[in-house]
Amino acid sequence: MTDFLSALASFFSYPFVQKALLVGSLISLSAALLGTTLVLKRYSMIGDGLSHVGFGALAIATSFHIADVAVGFALPVVVIAAFFLLRLSENSKIHGDAAIALISTTSLAIGYMVMHKNGTNVDVGNYMFGNVFTITDSDAVFSVVLAIAVMLLFLLFYHKIFSVTFDESFSKAIGVSPALYNGMIAVLTAVVVVLGMRMMGTLLISALIIFPSLTSMRFCKSFFSVVTVSAGISLLAFLLGILLAHFLDFPAGSTIVVINALFYLAGMIFSKIRSRL
Amino acid sequence: MALITCEALSLGYEGGTVVSDLSFTVEKGDYLCIIGENGSGKSTLIRALLGLKEVSRGKIRYGDGFSRQGIGYLPQQTLVQRDFPATVTEIVCTGFLNRKRFSFFYSEKEKKEAADIMDKLSVSSYKEKSYKALSGGQQQRVLLARALCAAKDLLLLDEPTVGLDPLMSATLYRVIQQLNREGLTIIMVTHDMEAALRYASHILHLHKDTSFFGTKEEYDHCQVCAQFLDEGETPHD
Ligand SMILES: Nc1ncnc2c1ncn2[C@@H]1O[C@H](COP(=O)(O)OP(=O)(O)OP(=O)(O)O)[C@@H](O)[C@H]1O
Ligand SMILES: [Mg+2]
């Protein structure tokens, strides 16, 4: 037991671990806050599509040796893609989900093509699955600032975001513009996706956004409780995930997703049992 | 200038025109009832007045007293996802958002006002319940309470009494009449002719080409309406 505690203490004393904990916690929290709205608006696929666009953008940035500013390059690209995907999914004349699938697979294909052509030293696995322990200092600062900005904006406009999520026509009638707040959600999601990509990877980031909300929706009845509980779940899953990953030598991103999946399962069983009582 | 002036207004969908060449005015403090058969364009008109539906021809002009910050609205139908997590209080309070900028907390005054309105509409007993777990009529009351929270100058109601029990309908008419006397402008779509003729100051009767607009007294003497009332009675033969 003392062995374990001292191992834990030494784990937390590494600067790279502290950095990972800080960045990861903030990203997990901001992802979970946005998740509720995205799930309720049926926008979950947008998060997934954006992560693929992000992969393409990161791959291109790295291949052209602008890796230092890769995130700075990917961010505007993904924000623009977010607006585009939002328009597609709002326009009922096009099959929004099919269009998102087209855009995300195309970005993935272009990204991999560019990577393949420009040398073999780029680690594709790192982009696909991320690594929270190898975040650079400048990326860490960037991530902390943006994640805090995302959370602040969300809290500041919390009720308006709720209103627009619940009932767009009423909101528009009283002057709370759905276009504005949907756009804001799309931009914030784009930011979280880009930040989360370094940590979770392209393939796993959307799990970080939607899992905690889906779990808390199984047993919370108010919007406020869903948002706060999912933030808590997300943080807990991140901390547990990173510890397990370290001590059992699992990849961190995948471990976090698996723990989120287990939480979801537990939530499902809990709500089933409660409804029987 | 009047609160709302419609000039030669036409509204339609891709399938064709629904309302054509309609003109009427709403003054501050009016109680306008919009009536007409199903599909005559009442909801479409309300949505156009709110800017939720574009105008195909003609014009809607808004007077000085008109502001988004004082509008309350009850839609005819609100499609809410089956599993949406939201309590009654959370929904009712969104009515205040037309007057708030940053909004993490509602003021004590707003909480008090919401509580009063929920009392009036007998919503208080389930105010912490989940919206999705309520009956249809209870949900209608919640959306009415939200509309009342939002309405400071103008209240638009699209068939507010649908799904309400007779007692609640009567209460609702009384509450709205009271608010109207205090200066709130009311625009209400209804199929309840008796209530329309009892409470309204003005009537707008939508009918393909021969729509009628005027005061309630003028309406009593017009042709279309007599016809409409007769039609309504024929099935009793
Ligand atoms: N979204 C839409 N797309 C196409 N046509 C529509 C749409 N909404 C309504 N319409 C058509 O417009 C006409 C007017 O509809 P509206 O809902 O305004 O009628 P209403 O007077 O409110 O009827 P009700 O008494 O049934 O509520 C109808 O013929 C309807 O078919
Ligand atoms: Mg209607």
XYZ file of C-alpha atoms and ligand atoms in Angstrom:
546
model
C 0.000 0.000 0.000
C 2.729 2.451 0.939
C 4.546 1.323 -2.159
C 1.549 2.259 -4.201
C 1.229 5.637 -2.492
C 4.854 6.499 -3.003
C 4.597 5.421 -6.635
C 1.589 7.700 -6.914
C 3.479 10.569 -5.304
C 6.435 10.212 -7.598
C 4.089 9.964 -10.587
C 2.507 13.291 -9.678
C 5.885 14.917 -9.107
C 6.921 14.698 -12.765
C 6.425 18.028 -14.541
C 5.185 16.311 -17.700
C 2.543 14.520 -15.652
C 1.432 17.726 -13.979
C 1.186 19.368 -17.367
C -0.842 16.464 -18.734
C -3.161 16.573 -15.735
C -3.809 20.298 -16.035
C -4.364 20.326 -19.790
C -6.308 17.079 -19.798
C -8.644 18.105 -16.981
C -9.514 21.405 -18.630
C -10.127 19.796 -22.004
C -12.211 17.018 -20.452
C -14.347 19.591 -18.644
C -14.925 21.795 -21.667
C -15.703 18.806 -23.867
C -18.300 17.556 -21.401
C -19.960 20.977 -21.078
C -20.521 21.204 -24.820
C -21.491 17.565 -25.125
C -24.979 17.933 -23.674
C -26.074 20.477 -26.250
C -24.453 18.591 -29.100
C -26.151 15.349 -28.165
C -29.559 16.983 -27.680
C -29.321 18.854 -30.958
C -28.341 15.645 -32.725
C -25.032 17.253 -33.639
C -22.860 14.435 -32.281
C -21.702 13.602 -35.771
C -20.389 17.132 -36.235
C -17.802 16.541 -33.518
C -16.723 13.366 -35.236
C -16.575 15.006 -38.670
C -14.552 17.895 -37.281
C -11.952 15.608 -35.790
C -11.298 14.105 -39.213
C -10.990 17.543 -40.752
C -8.575 18.333 -37.932
C -6.526 15.275 -38.788
C -6.246 16.416 -42.398
C -5.208 19.896 -41.345
C -2.635 18.669 -38.829
C -1.195 16.237 -41.350
C -0.782 18.952 -43.949
C 0.771 21.343 -41.436
C 3.273 18.745 -40.279
C 4.185 17.608 -43.768
C 5.013 21.118 -44.836
C 7.237 21.522 -41.797
C 5.112 24.032 -40.017
C 4.617 21.591 -37.169
C 5.371 24.248 -34.569
C 2.237 26.068 -35.541
C 0.285 22.957 -36.494
C -2.471 23.608 -33.987
C -2.623 27.262 -34.986
C -3.106 26.136 -38.567
C -5.646 23.432 -37.783
C -7.829 25.668 -35.609
C -9.093 28.090 -38.284
C -9.538 25.240 -40.759
C -11.671 23.293 -38.301
C -13.677 26.377 -37.284
C -14.560 27.013 -40.910
C -15.459 23.354 -41.340
C -17.662 23.623 -38.248
C -19.759 26.391 -39.799
C -20.012 24.403 -42.975
C -21.109 21.201 -41.250
C -23.631 23.164 -39.179
C -25.189 24.561 -42.336
C -25.323 21.099 -43.844
C -27.050 19.541 -40.884
C -29.540 22.416 -40.614
C -30.442 22.182 -44.253
C -32.976 19.406 -44.388
C -32.878 19.234 -48.173
C -29.456 17.588 -48.106
C -28.797 14.407 -46.212
C -26.744 16.080 -43.505
C -25.302 12.907 -42.028
C -24.195 11.611 -45.415
C -22.578 14.945 -46.242
C -20.663 14.894 -42.968
C -19.423 11.397 -43.707
C -18.222 12.529 -47.136
C -16.358 15.526 -45.764
C -14.727 13.626 -42.937
C -13.533 10.713 -45.045
C -12.228 13.069 -47.732
C -10.227 15.050 -45.161
C -8.844 11.853 -43.729
C -7.842 10.637 -47.174
C -6.167 13.904 -48.151
C -4.356 14.093 -44.826
C -2.956 10.593 -45.142
C -2.020 11.124 -48.778
C -0.023 14.245 -47.949
C 1.640 12.505 -45.026
C 2.581 9.511 -47.111
C 4.144 11.647 -49.837
C 6.166 13.777 -47.472
C 8.196 11.284 -45.596
C 7.880 8.459 -43.170
C 9.028 10.168 -40.002
C 5.562 11.278 -39.053
C 3.889 9.016 -36.575
C 0.361 8.406 -37.819
C -0.582 6.585 -34.649
C 0.091 9.724 -32.652
C -2.462 11.634 -34.681
C -4.967 8.829 -34.622
C -4.818 8.109 -30.906
C -3.035 11.081 -29.379
C -0.694 11.205 -26.438
C -1.422 13.375 -23.479
C 2.103 13.003 -22.081
C 3.904 14.493 -25.065
C 2.165 17.861 -25.242
C 4.686 20.639 -25.806
C 4.865 23.657 -23.501
C 3.510 26.043 -26.101
C 0.653 23.656 -26.909
C -0.090 23.374 -23.208
C -0.376 27.143 -22.750
C -2.502 27.424 -25.869
C -4.765 24.611 -24.661
C -5.194 25.987 -21.156
C -6.111 29.459 -22.386
C -8.558 28.219 -24.997
C -10.164 25.616 -22.759
C -10.784 28.241 -20.097
C -12.215 30.567 -22.738
C -14.575 27.826 -23.923
C -15.808 27.197 -20.384
C -16.287 30.885 -19.640
C -18.276 31.489 -22.804
C -20.400 28.448 -22.102
C -21.174 29.597 -18.567
C -21.840 33.180 -19.627
C -24.397 32.099 -22.212
C -25.554 28.988 -20.410
C -29.266 29.870 -20.250
C -29.414 31.101 -23.821
C -27.730 27.962 -25.047
C -30.274 25.967 -23.055
C -33.174 27.948 -24.513
C -31.964 27.526 -28.085
C -31.365 23.832 -27.525
C -34.832 23.342 -26.076
C -36.940 25.401 -28.471
C -35.513 27.306 -31.409
C -38.673 29.067 -32.560
C -39.561 30.433 -29.157
C -35.973 31.604 -28.667
C -35.940 33.341 -32.013
C -39.302 34.970 -31.298
C -38.003 36.543 -28.098
C -34.787 37.677 -29.735
C -32.370 34.943 -28.661
C -30.905 34.130 -32.036
C -30.568 30.402 -32.719
C -28.177 31.146 -35.592
C -25.860 33.033 -33.241
C -25.832 30.455 -30.477
C -25.684 27.465 -32.810
C -22.738 29.145 -34.469
C -21.141 29.709 -31.098
C -21.592 26.050 -30.164
C -20.059 25.027 -33.475
C -17.005 27.251 -32.950
C -16.527 26.101 -29.369
C -16.812 22.488 -30.497
C -14.205 23.113 -33.166
C -11.857 24.529 -30.530
C -12.374 21.587 -28.198
C -11.858 19.105 -31.025
C -8.578 20.688 -32.051
C -7.329 20.873 -28.472
C -8.489 17.366 -27.694
C -6.842 15.891 -30.757
C -3.349 16.076 -29.258
C -4.604 14.366 -26.162
C -7.147 11.841 -27.422
C -6.347 11.580 -31.094
C -8.603 12.030 -34.087
C -10.410 8.781 -33.635
C -11.251 9.155 -29.968
C -11.945 12.840 -29.337
C -15.660 12.678 -30.093
C -16.047 10.041 -27.379
C -14.776 12.605 -24.877
C -17.492 15.005 -26.004
C -20.539 12.764 -26.088
C -19.983 9.940 -23.589
C -20.255 11.859 -20.289
C -23.478 13.590 -21.376
C -25.070 10.374 -22.566
C -24.197 8.798 -19.245
C -25.625 11.575 -17.102
C -28.778 11.739 -19.218
C -29.566 8.230 -18.063
C -30.333 9.409 -14.558
C -30.495 13.247 -14.399
C -33.736 15.057 -15.104
C -32.745 18.724 -15.235
C -30.527 20.261 -17.878
C -28.369 21.801 -15.167
C -27.751 18.481 -13.465
C -26.949 16.778 -16.764
C -24.343 19.431 -17.527
C -22.733 19.425 -14.078
C -22.798 15.654 -13.625
C -21.312 15.076 -17.060
C -18.516 17.506 -16.255
C -17.830 15.507 -13.091
C -17.946 12.184 -14.904
C -15.610 13.455 -17.577
C -13.071 14.675 -15.042
C -13.230 11.450 -13.071
C -12.851 9.305 -16.182
C -9.853 11.350 -17.239
C -8.091 11.070 -13.878
C -8.794 7.361 -13.523
C -7.831 6.791 -17.117
C -4.513 8.531 -16.878
C -3.599 6.674 -13.663
C -4.520 3.275 -15.048
C -2.730 4.064 -18.257
C 0.419 4.882 -16.365
C 0.463 1.983 -13.928
C -0.766 -0.712 -16.307
C 0.976 0.719 -19.332
C -2.138 1.244 -21.438
C -2.458 4.045 -23.988
C -4.074 6.953 -22.098
C -6.664 8.068 -24.675
C -8.086 4.592 -25.156
C -8.193 3.957 -21.418
C -10.184 7.159 -20.871
C -12.688 6.120 -23.519
C -13.051 2.626 -22.088
C -13.660 4.048 -18.605
C -16.276 6.374 -20.039
C -17.914 3.388 -21.675
C -17.943 1.531 -18.360
C -19.517 4.562 -16.663
C -22.177 4.603 -19.345
C -22.896 0.945 -18.764
C -23.125 1.543 -15.014
C -25.502 4.476 -15.607
C -27.667 2.328 -17.829
C -27.883 -0.473 -15.270
C -28.584 2.047 -12.500
C -31.467 3.646 -14.395
C -32.887 0.210 -15.317
C -32.819 -0.900 -11.696
C -34.340 2.367 -10.507
C -37.218 2.131 -12.958
C -38.002 -1.381 -11.675
C -38.265 -0.241 -8.074
C -48.018 54.915 -35.190
C -49.640 51.567 -34.499
C -47.728 48.784 -32.796
C -48.006 46.545 -35.843
C -49.207 47.508 -39.309
C -49.638 44.932 -42.054
C -49.990 46.301 -45.554
C -51.184 44.126 -48.430
C -49.458 41.205 -46.832
C -49.097 37.908 -48.675
C -47.691 34.756 -47.160
C -47.121 31.385 -48.700
C -45.078 28.248 -48.959
C -43.613 26.557 -51.979
C -46.951 24.898 -52.493
C -48.718 28.229 -52.996
C -50.113 31.323 -51.344
C -51.797 30.899 -47.994
C -52.726 34.469 -47.101
C -53.042 37.152 -49.732
C -53.421 40.890 -49.665
C -54.116 41.190 -45.970
C -54.117 44.572 -44.228
C -54.729 45.301 -40.574
C -53.299 47.180 -37.637
C -52.733 46.345 -34.012
C -52.649 49.239 -31.551
C -51.039 49.113 -28.158
C -53.490 47.623 -25.668
C -55.604 45.844 -28.283
C -56.927 42.342 -27.772
C -56.978 40.808 -31.224
C -58.440 37.378 -31.868
C -57.524 35.658 -35.111
C -60.045 33.100 -36.248
C -60.614 31.013 -39.346
C -60.868 27.441 -40.431
C -58.012 24.920 -40.312
C -55.332 25.733 -42.830
C -56.467 29.328 -43.348
C -53.021 30.590 -42.343
C -53.433 31.729 -38.745
C -50.262 30.138 -37.447
C -48.405 31.231 -40.547
C -49.472 34.821 -39.905
C -48.362 34.693 -36.278
C -45.004 33.315 -37.327
C -44.643 36.070 -39.899
C -45.416 38.726 -37.285
C -42.607 37.286 -35.174
C -40.172 37.192 -38.061
C -40.043 33.406 -38.039
C -41.487 33.234 -41.544
C -40.511 35.427 -44.448
C -43.105 37.618 -46.126
C -43.759 36.921 -49.815
C -45.338 40.276 -50.672
C -46.454 43.372 -48.828
C -45.026 44.662 -45.615
C -45.183 44.368 -41.857
C -44.281 47.578 -40.061
C -43.484 47.768 -36.395
C -44.148 50.864 -34.301
C -42.002 52.408 -31.601
C -43.458 50.364 -28.784
C -42.449 47.137 -30.472
C -39.404 45.417 -29.081
C -38.183 41.844 -28.944
C -37.521 42.427 -25.289
C -41.197 42.450 -24.461
C -42.626 39.666 -26.591
C -44.132 36.478 -25.268
C -45.075 33.649 -27.624
C -46.894 30.365 -27.320
C -46.374 28.233 -30.440
C -49.189 25.974 -31.598
C -46.868 23.006 -31.451
C -43.559 22.603 -29.725
C -41.672 19.568 -30.831
C -39.477 18.583 -27.944
C -37.367 15.499 -28.084
C -38.761 12.652 -26.093
C -35.728 12.395 -23.834
C -34.891 16.082 -23.325
C -33.692 16.656 -19.754
C -35.272 19.877 -18.462
C -37.346 20.773 -15.424
C -40.457 22.951 -15.507
C -38.681 25.799 -13.710
C -35.768 25.748 -16.116
C -38.145 26.061 -19.055
C -40.394 28.724 -17.560
C -37.416 30.934 -16.687
C -36.161 31.019 -20.269
C -38.995 33.499 -20.784
C -36.814 36.121 -19.108
C -33.959 35.728 -21.558
C -35.289 38.396 -23.894
C -34.154 40.986 -21.355
C -30.880 39.453 -20.231
C -27.419 39.702 -21.674
C -25.146 37.378 -19.792
C -27.219 35.017 -17.909
C -25.740 32.659 -15.439
C -28.111 33.645 -12.651
C -31.712 34.777 -12.583
C -32.423 37.660 -10.211
C -34.545 37.254 -7.109
C -37.173 39.457 -8.738
C -37.351 37.160 -11.747
C -37.566 34.059 -9.581
C -40.409 35.658 -7.655
C -42.219 36.622 -10.853
C -41.815 33.122 -12.282
C -43.177 31.659 -9.034
C -46.215 33.984 -9.190
C -46.968 33.056 -12.772
C -46.562 29.357 -12.030
C -48.983 29.778 -9.122
C -51.549 31.469 -11.327
C -51.437 28.641 -13.858
C -51.260 25.967 -11.124
C -47.920 24.711 -12.326
C -46.166 25.102 -8.982
C -46.966 21.633 -7.717
C -44.788 20.074 -10.402
C -42.243 22.813 -10.950
C -39.255 20.606 -10.197
C -40.529 17.758 -12.323
C -39.114 16.784 -15.654
C -41.001 18.313 -18.599
C -41.054 15.063 -20.528
C -42.851 13.325 -17.670
C -45.857 15.698 -17.773
C -49.231 15.227 -19.451
C -50.056 17.160 -22.615
C -52.178 19.740 -20.798
C -49.560 20.187 -18.095
C -46.921 20.791 -20.762
C -49.180 23.382 -22.382
C -49.444 25.210 -19.047
C -45.665 25.227 -18.696
C -45.230 26.785 -22.132
C -47.951 29.318 -21.282
C -46.081 30.237 -18.112
C -42.911 30.710 -20.155
C -44.793 32.976 -22.584
C -46.193 35.045 -19.714
C -42.717 35.492 -18.226
C -41.532 36.860 -21.540
C -44.519 39.117 -22.287
C -44.069 42.686 -21.141
C -45.637 44.523 -24.102
C -47.045 41.943 -26.459
C -48.305 38.388 -26.081
C -48.937 36.123 -29.070
C -50.808 32.918 -28.343
C -51.501 30.238 -30.914
C -54.480 28.222 -29.680
C -53.602 28.503 -26.005
C -56.536 26.517 -24.642
C -55.962 23.367 -26.671
C -55.523 20.483 -24.264
C -56.510 22.499 -21.185
C -59.363 21.379 -18.951
C -62.402 23.748 -18.807
C -61.405 25.135 -15.438
C -57.891 25.990 -16.631
C -59.237 27.502 -19.872
C -61.445 29.817 -17.866
C -58.519 30.719 -15.600
C -56.340 31.405 -18.595
C -58.895 33.732 -20.202
C -59.212 35.572 -16.906
C -55.429 35.928 -16.480
C -55.053 37.202 -20.034
C -57.943 39.633 -19.674
C -56.337 40.975 -16.515
C -52.967 41.415 -18.252
C -54.707 43.136 -21.160
C -56.362 45.581 -18.787
C -52.944 46.353 -17.365
C -51.835 47.387 -20.854
C -50.474 44.223 -22.454
C -51.318 43.828 -26.134
C -52.766 40.399 -26.948
C -52.886 38.572 -30.257
C -54.577 35.225 -29.934
C -55.440 32.512 -32.423
C -58.462 30.561 -31.314
C -61.259 28.305 -32.485
C -63.302 29.189 -29.431
C -65.729 31.693 -31.017
C -67.580 32.349 -27.833
C -64.424 33.390 -25.986
C -63.221 35.415 -28.957
C -66.447 37.390 -29.064
C -66.461 37.821 -25.317
C -62.905 39.030 -24.699
C -61.496 40.456 -27.922
C -61.486 44.119 -28.878
C -60.736 43.288 -32.512
C -61.310 40.280 -34.722
C -59.312 39.138 -37.713
C -61.137 36.449 -39.615
C -58.920 34.769 -42.181
C -60.732 33.411 -45.183
C -59.244 32.858 -48.626
C -60.038 36.149 -50.408
C -62.581 37.662 -48.085
C -60.736 38.109 -44.848
C -62.366 40.401 -42.321
C -60.689 42.800 -39.946
C -62.453 45.149 -37.574
C -63.684 45.693 -34.066
C -65.793 43.076 -32.409
C -68.915 45.226 -32.883
C -68.292 45.534 -36.617
C -67.733 41.815 -36.810
C -71.174 41.113 -35.378
C -72.683 42.666 -38.477
C -70.560 41.146 -41.198
C -71.325 38.480 -43.745
C -68.414 36.060 -43.694
C -68.699 35.484 -40.043
C -72.375 34.712 -40.089
C -71.575 32.205 -42.771
C -68.740 30.757 -40.706
C -70.931 30.459 -37.654
C -73.648 28.758 -39.723
C -71.172 26.330 -41.193
C -70.057 25.513 -37.700
C -73.604 24.606 -36.783
C -74.643 22.522 -39.784
C -73.366 19.197 -38.400
C -75.968 19.442 -35.648
C -78.845 18.942 -38.084
N -43.994 24.229 -43.312
C -44.948 24.252 -44.257
N -44.650 23.936 -45.533
C -45.593 23.979 -46.493
N -46.872 24.320 -46.265
C -47.244 24.649 -45.034
C -46.291 24.633 -43.957
N -46.935 25.015 -42.823
C -48.217 25.239 -43.186
N -48.411 25.036 -44.506
C -49.666 25.212 -45.230
O -50.114 26.532 -45.014
C -51.495 26.550 -44.782
C -51.775 27.327 -43.502
O -51.212 26.665 -42.401
P -51.383 27.222 -40.935
O -50.641 26.311 -40.040
O -51.007 28.650 -40.930
O -52.936 27.083 -40.703
P -53.794 27.437 -39.423
O -54.770 28.467 -39.820
O -52.926 27.746 -38.278
O -54.555 26.059 -39.184
P -54.990 25.344 -37.816
O -56.310 25.891 -37.430
O -55.100 23.918 -38.190
O -53.916 25.590 -36.822
C -51.956 25.118 -44.734
O -52.656 24.860 -45.931
C -50.720 24.289 -44.690
O -50.861 23.171 -45.511
Mg -52.439 26.892 -36.560
